[in-house]
mmCIF file of C-alpha atoms in Angstrom:
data_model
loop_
_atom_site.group_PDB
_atom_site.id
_atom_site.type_symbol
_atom_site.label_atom_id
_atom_site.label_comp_id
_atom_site.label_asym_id
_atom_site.label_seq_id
_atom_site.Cartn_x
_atom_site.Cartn_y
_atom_site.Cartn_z
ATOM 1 C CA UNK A 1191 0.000 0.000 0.000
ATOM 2 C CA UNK A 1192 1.123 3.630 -1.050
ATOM 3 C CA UNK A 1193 1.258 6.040 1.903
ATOM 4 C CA UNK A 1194 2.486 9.868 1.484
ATOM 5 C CA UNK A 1195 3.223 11.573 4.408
ATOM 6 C CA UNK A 1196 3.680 15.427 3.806
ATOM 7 C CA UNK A 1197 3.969 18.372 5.266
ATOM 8 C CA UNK A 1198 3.160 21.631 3.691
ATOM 9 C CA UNK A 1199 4.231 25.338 4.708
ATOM 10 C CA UNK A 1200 3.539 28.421 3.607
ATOM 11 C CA UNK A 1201 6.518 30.369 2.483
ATOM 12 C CA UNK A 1202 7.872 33.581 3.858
ATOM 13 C CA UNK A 1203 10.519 35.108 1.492
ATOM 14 C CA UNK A 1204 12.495 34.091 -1.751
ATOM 15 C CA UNK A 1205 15.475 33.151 -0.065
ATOM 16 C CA UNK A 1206 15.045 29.360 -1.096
ATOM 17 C CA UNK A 1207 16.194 30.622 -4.377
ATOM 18 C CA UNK A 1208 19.261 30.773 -3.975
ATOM 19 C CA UNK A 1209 19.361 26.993 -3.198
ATOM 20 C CA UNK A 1210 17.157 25.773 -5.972
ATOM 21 C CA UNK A 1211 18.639 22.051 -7.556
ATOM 22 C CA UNK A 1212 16.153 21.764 -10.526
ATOM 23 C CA UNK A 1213 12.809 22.908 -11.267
ATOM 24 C CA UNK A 1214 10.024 21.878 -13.767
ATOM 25 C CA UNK A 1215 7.018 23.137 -14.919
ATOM 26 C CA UNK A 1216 3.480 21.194 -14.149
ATOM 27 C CA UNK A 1217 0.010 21.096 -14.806
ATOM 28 C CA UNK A 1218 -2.770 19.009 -13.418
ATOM 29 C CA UNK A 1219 -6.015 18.309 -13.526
ATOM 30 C CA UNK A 1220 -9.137 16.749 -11.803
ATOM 31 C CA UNK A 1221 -10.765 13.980 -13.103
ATOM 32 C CA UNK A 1222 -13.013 13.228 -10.356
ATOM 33 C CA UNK A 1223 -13.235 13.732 -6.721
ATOM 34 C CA UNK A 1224 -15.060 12.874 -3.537
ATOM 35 C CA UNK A 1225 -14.888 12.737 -0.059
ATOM 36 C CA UNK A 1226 -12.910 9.958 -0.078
ATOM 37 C CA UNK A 1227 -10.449 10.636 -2.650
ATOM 38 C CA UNK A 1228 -9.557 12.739 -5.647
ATOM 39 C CA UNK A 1229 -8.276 11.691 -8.937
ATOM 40 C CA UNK A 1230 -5.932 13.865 -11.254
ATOM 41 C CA UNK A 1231 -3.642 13.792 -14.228
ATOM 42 C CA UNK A 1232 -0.602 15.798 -14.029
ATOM 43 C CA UNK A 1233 1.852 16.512 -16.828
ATOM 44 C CA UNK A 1234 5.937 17.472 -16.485
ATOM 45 C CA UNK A 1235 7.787 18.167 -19.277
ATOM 46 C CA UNK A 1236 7.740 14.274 -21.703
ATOM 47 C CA UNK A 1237 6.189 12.559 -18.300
ATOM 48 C CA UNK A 1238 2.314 12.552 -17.443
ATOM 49 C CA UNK A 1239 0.904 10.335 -15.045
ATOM 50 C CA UNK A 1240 -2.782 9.341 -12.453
ATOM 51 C CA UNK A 1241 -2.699 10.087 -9.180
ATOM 52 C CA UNK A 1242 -5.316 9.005 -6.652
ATOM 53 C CA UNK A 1243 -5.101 10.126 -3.407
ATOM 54 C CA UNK A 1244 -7.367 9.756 -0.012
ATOM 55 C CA UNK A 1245 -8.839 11.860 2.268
ATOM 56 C CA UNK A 1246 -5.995 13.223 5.199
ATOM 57 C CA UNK A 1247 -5.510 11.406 8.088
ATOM 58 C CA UNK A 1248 -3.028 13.616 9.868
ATOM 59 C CA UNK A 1249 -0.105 14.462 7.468
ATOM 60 C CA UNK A 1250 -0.832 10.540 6.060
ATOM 61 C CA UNK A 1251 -2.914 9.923 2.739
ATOM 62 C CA UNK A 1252 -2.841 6.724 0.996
ATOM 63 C CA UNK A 1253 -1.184 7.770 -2.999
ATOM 64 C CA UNK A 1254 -1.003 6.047 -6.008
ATOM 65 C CA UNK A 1255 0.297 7.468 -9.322
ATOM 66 C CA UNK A 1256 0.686 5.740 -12.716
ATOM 67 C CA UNK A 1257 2.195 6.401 -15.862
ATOM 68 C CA UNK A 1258 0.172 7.382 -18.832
ATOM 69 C CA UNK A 1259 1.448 7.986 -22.672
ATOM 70 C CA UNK A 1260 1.526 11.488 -22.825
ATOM 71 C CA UNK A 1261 -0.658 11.906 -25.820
ATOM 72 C CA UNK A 1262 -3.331 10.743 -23.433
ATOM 73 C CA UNK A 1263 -2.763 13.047 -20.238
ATOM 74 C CA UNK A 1264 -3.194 15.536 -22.787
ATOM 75 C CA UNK A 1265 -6.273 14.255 -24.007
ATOM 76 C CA UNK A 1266 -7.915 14.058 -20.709
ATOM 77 C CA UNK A 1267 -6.699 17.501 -19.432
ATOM 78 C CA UNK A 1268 -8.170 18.495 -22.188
ATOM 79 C CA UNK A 1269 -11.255 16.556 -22.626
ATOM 80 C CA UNK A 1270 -12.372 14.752 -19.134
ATOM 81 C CA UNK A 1271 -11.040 17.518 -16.681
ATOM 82 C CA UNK A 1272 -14.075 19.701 -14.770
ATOM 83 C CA UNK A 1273 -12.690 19.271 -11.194
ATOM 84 C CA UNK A 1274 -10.310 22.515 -11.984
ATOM 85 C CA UNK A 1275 -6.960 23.028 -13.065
ATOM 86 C CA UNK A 1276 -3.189 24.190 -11.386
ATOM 87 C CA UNK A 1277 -0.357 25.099 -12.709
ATOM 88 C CA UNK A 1278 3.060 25.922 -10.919
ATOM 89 C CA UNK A 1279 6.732 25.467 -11.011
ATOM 90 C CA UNK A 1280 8.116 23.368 -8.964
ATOM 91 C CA UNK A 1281 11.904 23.777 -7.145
ATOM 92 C CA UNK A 1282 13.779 21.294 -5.572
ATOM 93 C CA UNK A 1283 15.545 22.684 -3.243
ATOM 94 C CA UNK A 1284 17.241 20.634 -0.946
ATOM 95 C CA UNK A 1285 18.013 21.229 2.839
ATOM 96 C CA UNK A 1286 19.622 19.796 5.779
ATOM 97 C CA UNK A 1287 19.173 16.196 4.752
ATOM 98 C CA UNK A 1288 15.945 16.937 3.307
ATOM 99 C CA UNK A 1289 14.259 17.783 -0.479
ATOM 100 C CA UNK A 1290 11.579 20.433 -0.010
ATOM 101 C CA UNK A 1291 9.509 21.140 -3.100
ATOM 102 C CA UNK A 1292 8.431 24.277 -3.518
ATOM 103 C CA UNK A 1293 5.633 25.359 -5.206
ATOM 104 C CA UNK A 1294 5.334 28.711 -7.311
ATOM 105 C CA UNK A 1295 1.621 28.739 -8.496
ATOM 106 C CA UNK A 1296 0.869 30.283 -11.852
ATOM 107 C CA UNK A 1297 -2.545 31.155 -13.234
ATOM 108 C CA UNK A 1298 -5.632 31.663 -10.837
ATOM 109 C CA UNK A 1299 -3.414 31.043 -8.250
ATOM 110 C CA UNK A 1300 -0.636 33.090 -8.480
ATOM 111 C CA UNK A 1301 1.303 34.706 -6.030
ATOM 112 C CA UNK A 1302 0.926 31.704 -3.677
ATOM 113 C CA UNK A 1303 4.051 29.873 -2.836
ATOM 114 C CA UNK A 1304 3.719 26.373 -1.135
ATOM 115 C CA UNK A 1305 6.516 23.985 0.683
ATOM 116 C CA UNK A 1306 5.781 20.426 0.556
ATOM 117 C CA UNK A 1307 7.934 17.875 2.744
ATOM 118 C CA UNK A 1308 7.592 13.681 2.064
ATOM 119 C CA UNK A 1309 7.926 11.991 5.126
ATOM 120 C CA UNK A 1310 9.043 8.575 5.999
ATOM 121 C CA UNK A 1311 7.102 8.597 9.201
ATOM 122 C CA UNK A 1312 4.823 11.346 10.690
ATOM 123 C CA UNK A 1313 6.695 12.081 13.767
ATOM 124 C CA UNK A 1314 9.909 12.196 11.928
ATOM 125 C CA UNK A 1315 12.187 15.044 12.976
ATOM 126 C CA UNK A 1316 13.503 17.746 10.168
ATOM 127 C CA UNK A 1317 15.380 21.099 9.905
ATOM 128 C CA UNK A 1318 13.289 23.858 9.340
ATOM 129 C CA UNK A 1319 14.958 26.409 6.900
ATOM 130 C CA UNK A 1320 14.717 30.224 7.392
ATOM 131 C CA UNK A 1321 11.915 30.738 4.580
ATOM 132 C CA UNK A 1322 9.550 28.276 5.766
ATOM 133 C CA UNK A 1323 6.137 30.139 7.107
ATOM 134 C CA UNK A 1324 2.843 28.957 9.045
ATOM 135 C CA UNK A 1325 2.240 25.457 8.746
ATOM 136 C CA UNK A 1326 -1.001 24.410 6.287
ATOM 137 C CA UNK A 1327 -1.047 20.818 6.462
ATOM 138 C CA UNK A 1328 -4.213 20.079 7.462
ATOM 139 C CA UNK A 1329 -5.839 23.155 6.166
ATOM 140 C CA UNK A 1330 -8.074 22.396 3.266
ATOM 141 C CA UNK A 1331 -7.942 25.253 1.598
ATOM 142 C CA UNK A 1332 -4.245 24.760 0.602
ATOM 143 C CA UNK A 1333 -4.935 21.007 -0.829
ATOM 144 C CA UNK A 1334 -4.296 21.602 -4.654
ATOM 145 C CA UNK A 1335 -7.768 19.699 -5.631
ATOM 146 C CA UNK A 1336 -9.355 22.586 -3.679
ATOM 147 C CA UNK A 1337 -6.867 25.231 -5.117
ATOM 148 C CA UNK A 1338 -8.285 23.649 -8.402
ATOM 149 C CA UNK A 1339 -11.918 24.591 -8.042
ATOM 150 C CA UNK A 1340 -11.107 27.801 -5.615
ATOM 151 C CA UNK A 1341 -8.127 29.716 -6.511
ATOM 152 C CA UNK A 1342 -6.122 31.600 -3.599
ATOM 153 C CA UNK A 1343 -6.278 35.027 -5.538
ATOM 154 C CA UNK A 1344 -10.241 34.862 -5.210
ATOM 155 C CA UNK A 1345 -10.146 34.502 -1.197
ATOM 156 C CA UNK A 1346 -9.894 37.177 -0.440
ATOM 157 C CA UNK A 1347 -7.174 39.281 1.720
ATOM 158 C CA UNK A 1348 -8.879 38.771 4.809
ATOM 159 C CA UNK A 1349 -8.935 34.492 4.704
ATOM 160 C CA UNK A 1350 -5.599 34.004 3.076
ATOM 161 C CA UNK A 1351 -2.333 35.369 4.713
ATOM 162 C CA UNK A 1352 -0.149 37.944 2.329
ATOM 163 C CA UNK A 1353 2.831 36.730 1.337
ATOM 164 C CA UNK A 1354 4.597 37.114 -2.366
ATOM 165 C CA UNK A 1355 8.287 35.896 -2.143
#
């Protein structure tokens, strides 16, 4: 059984930048979602794939992600997609022992900038570098299947915190 175990951050400045391994551009989209799960196609460059992932238990979700021929990720985004649609680029930027991805959202959601962190156990103990902000794991609002449907630049200022590294 696949089990992710991530946690995400806001981010405070652009700092990170200057520690940035690779990036890549991505776009995904929902194919269909529920309470239990959500179900998306995302596309990288040559590589698309499926992901399914379940509803949060803590920073746990069960994941599972499988190659697809490109032609066809792009004729589902395209075609079978009405769950919404991100974009971002994503940074690896590694730190302490650690690879953080962070997330510069394009589009509807620009201006938001997201830290992810994979796990190999929940209470696992990291380094927190000096750009890292609030912690949103287990806020909603910052899953990307509901950043999909309700993009951070519509919230509002006073439900979203400012911040534009």
């Amino acid at each position: 059984m696949a089990i992710e175990i991530e946690r995400k951050f806001l981010v405070e400045d652009s700092s990170w930048r200057e520690q940035v391994q690779r990036s890549c551009h991505l776009r995904q989209a929902y194919l269909a979602g529920s309470t239990t799960c959500s179900v998306r196609v995302r596309i990288a460059g040559e590589r698309a794939w499926l992901g399914l992932k379940g509803r949060v238990r803590g920073a746990s979700r069960l994941e599972f992600e499988y190659a697809v021929p490109l032609p066809d990720a792009g004729v589902m985004f395209e075609s079978l997609c009405d769950g919404g649609r991100i974009e971002t680029l994503r940074h690896i930027v590694p730190w302490k022992g650690h690879q953080w991805e962070v997330d510069e959202f394009l589009g509807e959601n620009s201006g938001l900038v997201l830290a992810e962190l994979e796990l190999e156990r929940e209470e696992e103990v990291f380094a927190r570098p000096p750009w890292l902000g609030a912690e949103v794991t287990l806020d909603e609002r910052y899953f990307n299947s509901h950043l999909a449907r309700h993009p951070w630049t519509g919230w509002g200022t006073g439900s979203r915190q400012e911040h534009r590294p």
